[in-house]
Short mmCIF file of C-alpha atoms and ligand atoms in Angstrom, two decimals:
data_model
loop_
_atom_site.label_atom_id
_atom_site.label_comp_id
_atom_site.label_asym_id
_atom_site.label_seq_id
_atom_site.Cartn_x
_atom_site.Cartn_y
_atom_site.Cartn_z
CA MET S 1 1.68 16.98 -40.03
CA ARG S 2 0.25 20.04 -38.26
CA ARG S 3 -3.22 20.61 -39.66
CA VAL S 4 -6.07 22.52 -38.06
CA VAL S 5 -9.35 21.98 -39.92
CA THR S 6 -11.90 23.10 -37.30
CA ALA S 7 -12.07 25.62 -34.50
CA ILE S 8 -10.32 24.18 -31.42
CA PRO S 9 -12.02 22.29 -29.86
CA GLY S 10 -13.92 20.93 -32.86
CA PRO S 11 -17.55 19.74 -32.87
CA ARG S 12 -16.82 16.09 -31.97
CA SER S 13 -14.58 17.16 -29.08
CA ILE S 14 -17.30 19.55 -27.85
CA GLU S 15 -19.83 16.72 -28.02
CA LEU S 16 -17.53 14.43 -26.00
CA ALA S 17 -16.90 17.21 -23.48
CA ALA S 18 -20.66 17.46 -22.89
CA ARG S 19 -20.94 13.69 -22.33
CA ARG S 20 -17.92 13.84 -20.09
CA ALA S 21 -19.40 16.64 -17.97
CA ALA S 22 -22.36 14.38 -17.23
CA ALA S 23 -20.30 11.26 -16.51
CA VAL S 24 -16.86 12.26 -15.17
CA PRO S 25 -16.34 14.35 -12.03
CA ALA S 26 -14.97 17.88 -12.25
CA GLY S 27 -11.82 17.03 -10.28
CA LEU S 28 -10.34 15.39 -13.35
CA ALA S 29 -9.24 18.43 -15.34
CA SER S 30 -7.65 18.06 -18.81
CA SER S 31 -5.16 20.66 -19.98
CA SER S 32 -6.30 20.34 -23.60
CA PRO S 33 -9.92 20.37 -24.77
CA VAL S 34 -9.40 18.02 -27.73
CA TYR S 35 -10.16 14.30 -27.69
CA ALA S 36 -7.63 11.93 -29.19
CA ASP S 37 -8.29 9.59 -32.08
CA ARG S 38 -4.74 8.35 -32.77
CA ALA S 39 -1.13 9.35 -32.19
CA ALA S 40 2.40 8.51 -33.35
CA ASP S 41 5.90 10.04 -33.31
CA GLY S 42 5.05 13.50 -32.11
CA VAL S 43 1.69 13.89 -33.86
CA LEU S 44 -1.70 13.54 -32.19
CA VAL S 45 -4.80 13.42 -34.39
CA ASP S 46 -8.07 14.40 -32.72
CA VAL S 47 -11.61 13.15 -33.30
CA ASP S 48 -12.31 16.09 -35.63
CA GLY S 49 -9.33 15.32 -37.89
CA ASN S 50 -7.05 18.06 -36.53
CA SER S 51 -3.36 17.11 -36.27
CA PHE S 52 -1.28 18.49 -33.42
CA ILE S 53 2.46 18.50 -32.86
CA ASP S 54 2.86 16.87 -29.46
CA LEU S 55 5.53 18.55 -27.30
CA GLY S 56 4.34 16.91 -24.06
CA SER S 57 4.34 13.11 -24.63
CA GLY S 58 1.33 12.68 -22.33
CA ILE S 59 3.52 14.07 -19.51
CA ALA S 60 6.83 12.41 -20.36
CA VAL S 61 5.35 8.96 -20.93
CA THR S 62 5.62 8.28 -24.67
CA THR S 63 9.36 8.93 -24.71
CA VAL S 64 9.90 6.36 -27.48
CA GLY S 65 6.85 7.66 -29.36
CA ASN S 66 3.26 6.58 -29.28
CA GLY S 67 3.09 2.99 -30.47
CA ALA S 68 6.80 2.36 -31.11
CA PRO S 69 6.95 -0.83 -33.27
CA ARG S 70 8.87 -2.95 -30.73
CA VAL S 71 6.55 -1.88 -27.91
CA VAL S 72 3.46 -2.76 -29.94
CA GLU S 73 4.86 -6.09 -31.21
CA ARG S 74 5.95 -7.29 -27.79
CA ALA S 75 2.77 -6.15 -26.02
CA ALA S 76 0.54 -7.63 -28.74
CA ALA S 77 2.32 -11.00 -28.63
CA GLN S 78 1.91 -11.05 -24.85
CA LEU S 79 -1.82 -10.26 -25.16
CA GLY S 80 -2.06 -13.46 -27.24
CA ARG S 81 -0.27 -15.55 -24.57
CA PHE S 82 -1.88 -14.34 -21.31
CA THR S 83 -2.95 -10.98 -19.88
CA HIS S 84 -2.48 -11.63 -16.18
CA THR S 85 -1.48 -14.21 -13.63
CA CYS S 86 -0.60 -11.88 -10.72
CA PHE S 87 3.14 -11.99 -10.08
CA LEU S 88 2.33 -12.85 -6.46
CA VAL S 89 0.68 -16.06 -7.68
CA ASN S 90 2.62 -17.15 -10.79
CA GLY S 91 5.76 -15.38 -11.95
CA TYR S 92 6.79 -14.82 -15.60
CA GLU S 93 10.04 -14.09 -17.37
CA SER S 94 9.31 -10.56 -18.62
CA TYR S 95 8.94 -9.27 -15.03
CA VAL S 96 12.33 -10.69 -14.10
CA GLU S 97 13.92 -9.32 -17.27
CA VAL S 98 12.62 -5.77 -16.63
CA CYS S 99 14.13 -5.98 -13.14
CA GLU S 100 17.46 -7.30 -14.46
CA THR S 101 17.57 -4.49 -17.02
CA LEU S 102 16.84 -1.72 -14.47
CA ASN S 103 19.42 -3.22 -12.08
CA ARG S 104 21.98 -3.01 -14.89
CA LEU S 105 21.08 0.48 -16.18
CA THR S 106 20.66 2.41 -12.90
CA PRO S 107 23.75 4.19 -11.47
CA GLY S 108 26.16 2.18 -9.32
CA SER S 109 27.73 -1.25 -9.71
CA HIS S 110 26.54 -2.57 -6.32
CA ALA S 111 24.11 -5.51 -5.96
CA LYS S 112 20.55 -4.29 -6.73
CA ARG S 113 16.99 -5.53 -6.73
CA THR S 114 13.90 -4.11 -8.48
CA ALA S 115 10.22 -4.36 -7.58
CA LEU S 116 7.49 -3.39 -10.06
CA PHE S 117 4.33 -1.36 -9.49
CA ASN S 118 1.65 0.41 -11.56
CA THR S 119 2.12 4.15 -10.98
CA GLY S 120 4.73 6.66 -9.97
CA SER S 121 2.92 7.38 -6.70
CA GLU S 122 2.93 3.70 -5.85
CA ALA S 123 6.66 3.46 -6.58
CA VAL S 124 7.46 6.44 -4.31
CA GLU S 125 5.17 5.11 -1.60
CA ASN S 126 6.93 1.73 -1.71
CA ALA S 127 10.39 3.32 -1.74
CA VAL S 128 9.46 4.89 1.60
CA LYS S 129 8.23 1.51 2.89
CA TYR S 130 11.57 -0.08 1.95
CA ALA S 131 13.54 2.76 3.52
CA ARG S 132 11.58 2.54 6.77
CA ALA S 133 11.87 -1.25 6.89
CA ALA S 134 15.63 -1.12 6.25
CA THR S 135 16.48 1.71 8.67
CA GLY S 136 13.83 1.29 11.35
CA ARG S 137 13.40 5.10 11.22
CA PRO S 138 10.15 7.02 10.54
CA ALA S 139 10.95 10.40 8.96
CA VAL S 140 11.04 11.38 5.29
CA VAL S 141 12.66 14.62 4.10
CA VAL S 142 11.41 16.28 0.91
CA PHE S 143 11.98 19.63 -0.81
CA ASP S 144 10.17 22.81 -1.71
CA HIS S 145 8.54 22.52 -5.19
CA ALA S 146 8.55 18.70 -4.99
CA PHE S 147 5.96 16.54 -6.70
CA HIS S 148 5.79 12.90 -5.69
CA GLY S 149 2.18 11.89 -6.43
CA ARG S 150 -1.45 11.96 -5.34
CA SER S 151 -1.84 9.08 -2.88
CA LEU S 152 -2.07 10.02 0.81
CA LEU S 153 1.64 9.62 1.54
CA THR S 154 2.91 11.02 -1.76
CA MET S 155 0.42 13.92 -1.70
CA SER S 156 1.83 14.70 1.75
CA MET S 157 5.31 14.67 0.21
CA THR S 158 4.21 16.95 -2.65
CA ALA S 159 4.84 20.64 -1.97
CA LYS S 160 2.09 22.48 -3.81
CA ASN S 161 -1.23 23.01 -2.06
CA MET S 162 -3.41 23.93 -5.05
CA PRO S 163 -4.45 21.72 -6.79
CA TYR S 164 -2.76 18.68 -5.24
CA LYS S 165 -3.54 18.95 -1.51
CA ASN S 166 -6.16 21.60 -0.90
CA GLY S 167 -9.04 20.15 1.11
CA PHE S 168 -7.60 16.62 1.09
CA GLY S 169 -5.90 16.58 4.52
CA PRO S 170 -5.07 15.53 7.17
CA PHE S 171 -1.80 14.46 5.65
CA ALA S 172 0.56 11.62 6.48
CA PRO S 173 2.88 12.35 9.42
CA GLU S 174 6.70 12.36 9.53
CA VAL S 175 7.13 14.28 6.28
CA TYR S 176 9.54 17.25 6.62
CA ARG S 177 10.25 19.88 3.98
CA VAL S 178 13.49 21.75 3.31
CA PRO S 179 14.44 24.42 0.73
CA MET S 180 15.50 23.41 -2.79
CA ALA S 181 18.60 25.02 -4.28
CA TYR S 182 16.55 26.76 -7.00
CA PRO S 183 19.14 28.90 -8.77
CA TYR S 184 16.82 31.38 -10.51
CA ARG S 185 14.90 32.30 -7.36
CA TRP S 186 17.54 31.86 -4.66
CA PRO S 187 17.24 35.08 -2.59
CA SER S 188 20.98 35.88 -2.31
CA GLY S 189 21.73 34.91 -5.93
CA SER S 190 22.19 31.67 -7.84
CA GLU S 191 25.88 31.39 -6.97
CA HIS S 192 24.96 30.97 -3.28
CA ALA S 193 22.10 28.52 -3.84
CA ALA S 194 23.97 25.23 -3.40
CA ALA S 195 25.89 26.14 -0.25
CA GLU S 196 23.06 27.99 1.51
CA ALA S 197 20.37 25.44 0.67
CA PHE S 198 22.64 22.65 1.88
CA ALA S 199 23.35 24.51 5.13
CA GLN S 200 19.61 24.88 5.75
CA PHE S 201 18.97 21.24 4.88
CA ARG S 202 21.66 20.10 7.30
CA LEU S 203 20.39 22.36 10.05
CA VAL S 204 16.81 21.09 9.76
CA VAL S 205 17.86 17.43 9.65
CA ASP S 206 20.35 17.64 12.51
CA THR S 207 18.54 20.06 14.85
CA GLN S 208 14.80 19.73 14.12
CA ILE S 209 14.19 16.16 12.97
CA GLY S 210 17.32 14.44 14.25
CA ALA S 211 19.32 12.57 11.62
CA GLY S 212 18.84 9.33 13.56
CA SER S 213 15.09 9.57 12.92
CA VAL S 214 15.36 10.03 9.16
CA ALA S 215 14.75 6.98 6.96
CA ALA S 216 15.07 8.74 3.62
CA VAL S 217 15.63 11.95 1.74
CA VAL S 218 13.49 11.85 -1.40
CA VAL S 219 14.45 14.19 -4.23
CA GLU S 220 13.76 14.62 -7.94
CA PRO S 221 17.17 15.15 -9.60
CA ILE S 222 15.35 17.67 -11.80
CA GLN S 223 12.04 18.76 -10.31
CA GLY S 224 9.26 18.02 -12.78
CA GLU S 225 5.86 19.47 -11.88
CA GLY S 226 7.72 22.04 -9.76
CA GLY S 227 9.01 23.68 -12.95
CA PHE S 228 11.99 21.72 -14.29
CA ILE S 229 14.16 23.12 -11.54
CA VAL S 230 17.72 21.86 -11.97
CA PRO S 231 19.28 21.95 -8.48
CA ALA S 232 22.33 24.23 -8.27
CA PRO S 233 25.48 22.30 -9.28
CA GLY S 234 26.95 20.34 -6.38
CA PHE S 235 23.84 20.54 -4.18
CA LEU S 236 22.71 16.95 -4.74
CA ARG S 237 26.26 15.69 -4.25
CA GLN S 238 26.45 17.37 -0.84
CA VAL S 239 23.05 15.99 0.13
CA ALA S 240 24.13 12.50 -1.00
CA ASP S 241 27.37 12.63 1.01
CA PHE S 242 25.51 13.90 4.08
CA CYS S 243 22.96 11.07 3.80
CA ALA S 244 25.73 8.48 3.51
CA GLU S 245 27.44 9.85 6.65
CA ARG S 246 24.21 9.73 8.68
CA GLY S 247 22.86 6.36 7.50
CA ILE S 248 19.97 8.09 5.71
CA LEU S 249 18.85 6.52 2.43
CA LEU S 250 18.83 8.76 -0.63
CA VAL S 251 15.85 8.12 -2.88
CA ALA S 252 15.99 9.69 -6.35
CA ASP S 253 12.46 10.11 -7.68
CA GLU S 254 13.19 9.67 -11.39
CA VAL S 255 9.56 9.05 -12.35
CA GLN S 256 9.71 12.00 -14.78
CA THR S 257 13.47 12.30 -15.44
CA GLY S 258 14.32 8.61 -15.87
CA ILE S 259 14.45 6.29 -18.92
CA ALA S 260 16.49 8.44 -21.35
CA ARG S 261 14.48 11.65 -20.98
CA THR S 262 17.45 13.85 -20.02
CA GLY S 263 20.01 12.32 -22.38
CA ASN S 264 21.25 9.77 -19.87
CA TRP S 265 19.31 6.76 -18.70
CA PHE S 266 18.89 8.59 -15.38
CA ALA S 267 19.23 12.26 -14.44
CA SER S 268 21.17 11.27 -11.29
CA GLU S 269 24.11 10.49 -13.59
CA HIS S 270 24.47 14.18 -14.58
CA GLU S 271 25.16 15.01 -10.93
CA GLY S 272 27.38 12.00 -10.33
CA ILE S 273 25.21 10.71 -7.50
CA VAL S 274 24.46 7.04 -6.81
CA PRO S 275 21.11 6.94 -5.00
CA ASP S 276 20.29 4.07 -2.65
CA LEU S 277 16.86 3.76 -4.27
CA ILE S 278 15.49 5.03 -7.60
CA THR S 279 11.85 5.24 -8.60
CA THR S 280 10.78 5.11 -12.25
CA ALA S 281 7.42 5.10 -14.03
CA LYS S 282 6.26 7.50 -16.78
CA GLY S 283 8.64 6.60 -19.65
CA LEU S 284 9.14 3.02 -18.49
CA GLY S 285 6.13 1.26 -19.98
CA GLY S 286 5.86 3.06 -23.31
CA GLY S 287 2.35 4.20 -22.38
CA LEU S 288 1.32 1.10 -20.43
CA PRO S 289 1.13 1.49 -16.67
CA LEU S 290 4.38 0.29 -15.14
CA ALA S 291 6.54 1.65 -12.32
CA ALA S 292 9.55 0.42 -10.41
CA VAL S 293 11.70 0.80 -7.33
CA THR S 294 15.31 -0.18 -7.95
CA GLY S 295 17.73 -0.17 -5.06
CA ARG S 296 20.50 -1.60 -2.98
CA ALA S 297 19.90 -5.32 -2.48
CA ASP S 298 20.27 -5.11 1.32
CA VAL S 299 17.67 -2.31 1.53
CA MET S 300 15.22 -3.96 -0.86
CA ASP S 301 15.52 -7.32 0.89
CA ALA S 302 14.73 -5.73 4.26
CA ALA S 303 10.97 -5.85 3.65
CA HIS S 304 9.46 -9.18 4.67
CA ALA S 305 7.80 -11.60 2.19
CA GLY S 306 4.23 -10.54 1.42
CA GLY S 307 4.80 -6.99 2.67
CA ILE S 308 5.18 -5.55 -0.82
CA GLY S 309 3.26 -6.02 -4.06
CA GLY S 310 -0.17 -5.61 -5.58
CA THR S 311 -2.68 -7.51 -7.69
CA TYR S 312 -1.70 -5.83 -10.96
CA SER S 313 1.88 -4.82 -10.19
CA GLY S 314 4.23 -5.66 -13.04
CA ASN S 315 1.48 -6.65 -15.45
CA PRO S 316 2.92 -8.94 -18.17
CA VAL S 317 1.71 -6.80 -21.10
CA ALA S 318 3.28 -3.71 -19.50
CA CYS S 319 6.52 -5.63 -18.83
CA GLU S 320 6.76 -6.68 -22.49
CA ALA S 321 6.11 -3.05 -23.47
CA ALA S 322 8.96 -1.93 -21.17
CA LEU S 323 11.32 -4.45 -22.77
CA GLY S 324 10.29 -2.92 -26.11
CA VAL S 325 11.08 0.54 -24.70
CA PHE S 326 14.60 -0.54 -23.67
CA GLU S 327 15.21 -2.10 -27.09
CA THR S 328 13.97 1.01 -28.89
CA ILE S 329 16.13 3.38 -26.86
CA GLU S 330 19.20 1.25 -27.52
CA SER S 331 18.60 0.42 -31.19
CA GLN S 332 17.60 3.99 -32.16
CA GLY S 333 20.30 5.75 -30.14
CA LEU S 334 17.71 7.76 -28.24
CA LEU S 335 20.06 8.91 -25.47
CA ALA S 336 22.03 10.91 -28.04
CA ARG S 337 18.75 11.99 -29.63
CA ALA S 338 17.51 13.36 -26.28
CA ARG S 339 20.67 15.45 -25.98
CA ARG S 340 20.27 16.74 -29.54
CA ILE S 341 16.63 17.66 -28.91
CA GLY S 342 17.79 19.47 -25.78
CA GLU S 343 20.30 21.52 -27.77
CA MET S 344 17.64 22.46 -30.30
CA LEU S 345 15.12 23.40 -27.60
CA GLN S 346 17.71 25.50 -25.73
CA ALA S 347 18.83 27.27 -28.93
CA GLU S 348 15.30 28.05 -30.13
CA LEU S 349 14.06 29.20 -26.72
CA THR S 350 17.16 31.37 -26.26
CA ALA S 351 16.45 32.99 -29.62
CA ILE S 352 12.82 33.58 -28.64
CA ALA S 353 13.91 35.04 -25.28
CA ALA S 354 16.23 37.53 -27.03
CA ASP S 355 13.18 39.39 -28.36
CA THR S 356 11.24 39.67 -25.12
CA ASN S 357 11.70 40.45 -21.42
CA ILE S 358 9.09 37.96 -20.20
CA ILE S 359 11.31 34.87 -20.34
CA GLY S 360 13.36 34.92 -17.14
CA ASP S 361 15.04 31.53 -17.25
CA ILE S 362 15.55 28.60 -19.64
CA ARG S 363 16.63 25.37 -18.01
CA GLY S 364 16.55 21.59 -17.99
CA ARG S 365 18.53 18.77 -19.55
CA GLY S 366 18.07 16.76 -22.72
CA ALA S 367 14.48 16.56 -23.93
CA MET S 368 13.25 18.07 -20.65
CA ILE S 369 13.53 21.83 -21.10
CA ALA S 370 11.39 24.66 -19.74
CA ALA S 371 11.08 28.42 -19.94
CA GLU S 372 10.04 30.35 -16.84
CA PHE S 373 7.87 33.39 -17.65
CA VAL S 374 7.97 36.60 -15.62
CA THR S 375 6.43 40.04 -15.97
CA GLY S 376 9.85 41.68 -16.35
CA ALA S 377 13.05 42.40 -14.45
CA ASP S 378 11.20 42.05 -11.10
CA LYS S 379 10.89 38.30 -11.82
CA ALA S 380 7.22 38.30 -10.77
CA PRO S 381 5.67 35.03 -12.04
CA ASN S 382 3.70 35.54 -15.26
CA ARG S 383 1.11 32.82 -15.22
CA ASP S 384 -1.21 34.65 -17.61
CA ALA S 385 1.41 34.74 -20.35
CA VAL S 386 1.92 30.98 -20.11
CA ALA S 387 -1.83 30.31 -20.19
CA GLU S 388 -2.16 32.52 -23.27
CA ILE S 389 0.77 30.80 -25.04
CA VAL S 390 -0.71 27.35 -24.38
CA ARG S 391 -4.10 28.49 -25.67
CA TYR S 392 -2.62 30.05 -28.83
CA ALA S 393 -0.44 27.00 -29.45
CA GLN S 394 -3.42 24.64 -29.15
CA ALA S 395 -5.51 26.74 -31.50
CA ASN S 396 -2.62 26.52 -33.97
CA GLY S 397 -1.94 22.81 -33.70
CA VAL S 398 0.71 22.48 -30.98
CA LEU S 399 0.26 20.71 -27.63
CA THR S 400 2.40 21.99 -24.73
CA LEU S 401 2.32 21.63 -20.97
CA THR S 402 2.78 24.01 -18.06
CA ALA S 403 4.46 23.47 -14.70
CA GLY S 404 5.79 25.35 -11.70
CA THR S 405 4.70 26.31 -8.22
CA PHE S 406 3.43 29.58 -9.70
CA GLY S 407 2.05 28.02 -12.91
CA ASN S 408 4.39 30.24 -14.92
CA VAL S 409 6.63 27.61 -16.52
CA LEU S 410 6.17 26.31 -20.06
CA ARG S 411 7.68 22.85 -20.26
CA PHE S 412 8.75 20.81 -23.25
CA LEU S 413 8.82 17.00 -23.16
CA PRO S 414 8.72 15.94 -26.80
CA PRO S 415 8.91 12.28 -27.73
CA LEU S 416 12.50 11.39 -28.61
CA THR S 417 11.29 10.08 -31.97
CA ILE S 418 9.99 13.47 -33.12
CA SER S 419 11.65 14.74 -36.32
CA ASP S 420 13.74 17.93 -36.36
CA ASP S 421 11.25 19.51 -38.77
CA LEU S 422 8.26 18.84 -36.56
CA LEU S 423 10.05 20.07 -33.44
CA LEU S 424 11.15 23.30 -35.14
CA GLU S 425 7.69 23.84 -36.61
CA GLY S 426 6.18 23.44 -33.14
CA LEU S 427 8.67 25.90 -31.66
CA GLY S 428 7.89 28.34 -34.47
CA VAL S 429 4.30 28.43 -33.22
CA ILE S 430 5.60 29.07 -29.68
CA ARG S 431 7.69 31.93 -31.06
CA ASP S 432 4.56 33.48 -32.65
CA ALA S 433 2.64 32.99 -29.41
CA VAL S 434 5.33 34.79 -27.37
CA ALA S 435 5.60 37.58 -29.93
CA ARG S 436 1.86 38.31 -29.59
CA ILE S 437 2.20 39.05 -25.86
C1 LIG Q 513 4.27 12.01 -12.21
C2 LIG Q 513 5.18 11.89 -11.05
C3 LIG Q 513 4.84 11.10 -9.93
C4 LIG Q 513 3.51 10.40 -9.80
O1 LIG Q 513 3.30 9.44 -10.79
P1 LIG Q 513 1.82 8.89 -11.04
O2 LIG Q 513 2.04 7.79 -12.05
O3 LIG Q 513 1.02 10.01 -11.57
O4 LIG Q 513 1.31 8.37 -9.76
C5 LIG Q 513 5.77 10.98 -8.92
N1 LIG Q 513 6.96 11.61 -8.97
C6 LIG Q 513 7.31 12.37 -10.02
C7 LIG Q 513 8.65 13.02 -10.03
C8 LIG Q 513 6.43 12.56 -11.08
O5 LIG Q 513 6.76 13.35 -12.11
#
């Protein structure tokens, strides 16, 4: 289980860091200084023999655990058959089956199609291509605190300058930003967030951009990198209805929230919205690179043959892994497990918050829960506290991630296969870390 046998980082990790510094550019920054040797079910063992409780799942990727048996068996069998044909040259069944499964599981009973890609950025980028092809309109509307990726278009759609955009412009045109209904920081109070944010959204779309120029509104149903911001209740519904009235396509970016993470297959379900297009990635491939756009058949079929795709998109090993992910979620009841983990996280964090005034907000759904740290009643972001908690946790065998526009959010994304004991032990270390501040 949790076992720290060296200083963190240990000597082997320090050695690898030195080699890395000479071989890998500085722009690739790791949040933890330890190098992995192996990992499974919420435990990561480093090259020095230290065992960490993993509360981050490699950023919401290993939702079914690291090396879930069905993922490994299916991927390994596929490696023995063939590793690649390129779906644009020769198709294969697993690709089609992943698409059929996503068409079935995503919200809405309308006719759907799915296209596969390698990364979340690529999925978002292609969702915009589909939306533009289907509507003949150029503009894309995104929100404050959004994160949609690091490619030119998706970096342009991402809100935060540092580190994602600074120095990397000029950015892609026709990207417009509107306020997010962020309950904790809404100026006139959380109870006004939904109505006022929607009024501003409508005003910008109708008077500044012109609804007839907007191809898509792209929104994360819970904002991930932005700090696990759950939009004020009803906000997404109003946005969805508005889009439907104006012929604007609603794209739910579920790259982080999708595939059972929030206790439903998709976070859109919690808000009762049926997006026109949904992007998935992170949890989809069980650790292998796989991403998807799933959407209304008429929208998806609007792009001409050859206009969409990629050499590696929908790799057969990754597709088999994804089929293993679906099987694992269903056979192990991981939707219910995500909700249970969410209850435990909420309860433990609420108890920790009772003893301090630096936790301003606890939010999220299912196994996607965060605590926002502040300096006190003034709600000033407390980035230093979060950095110190992460450092203490690492030194004591727990891996956690941060998030938020102000870097002051501690986020929890444990694998759904983590045991209660391991989760509670990990949160006990977080409690000690908070108590020290
Ligand atoms: C991580 C993420 C992306 C980008 O995915 P990559 O695979 O890193 O390109 C896009 N949207 C959301 C909501 C994400 O969390």
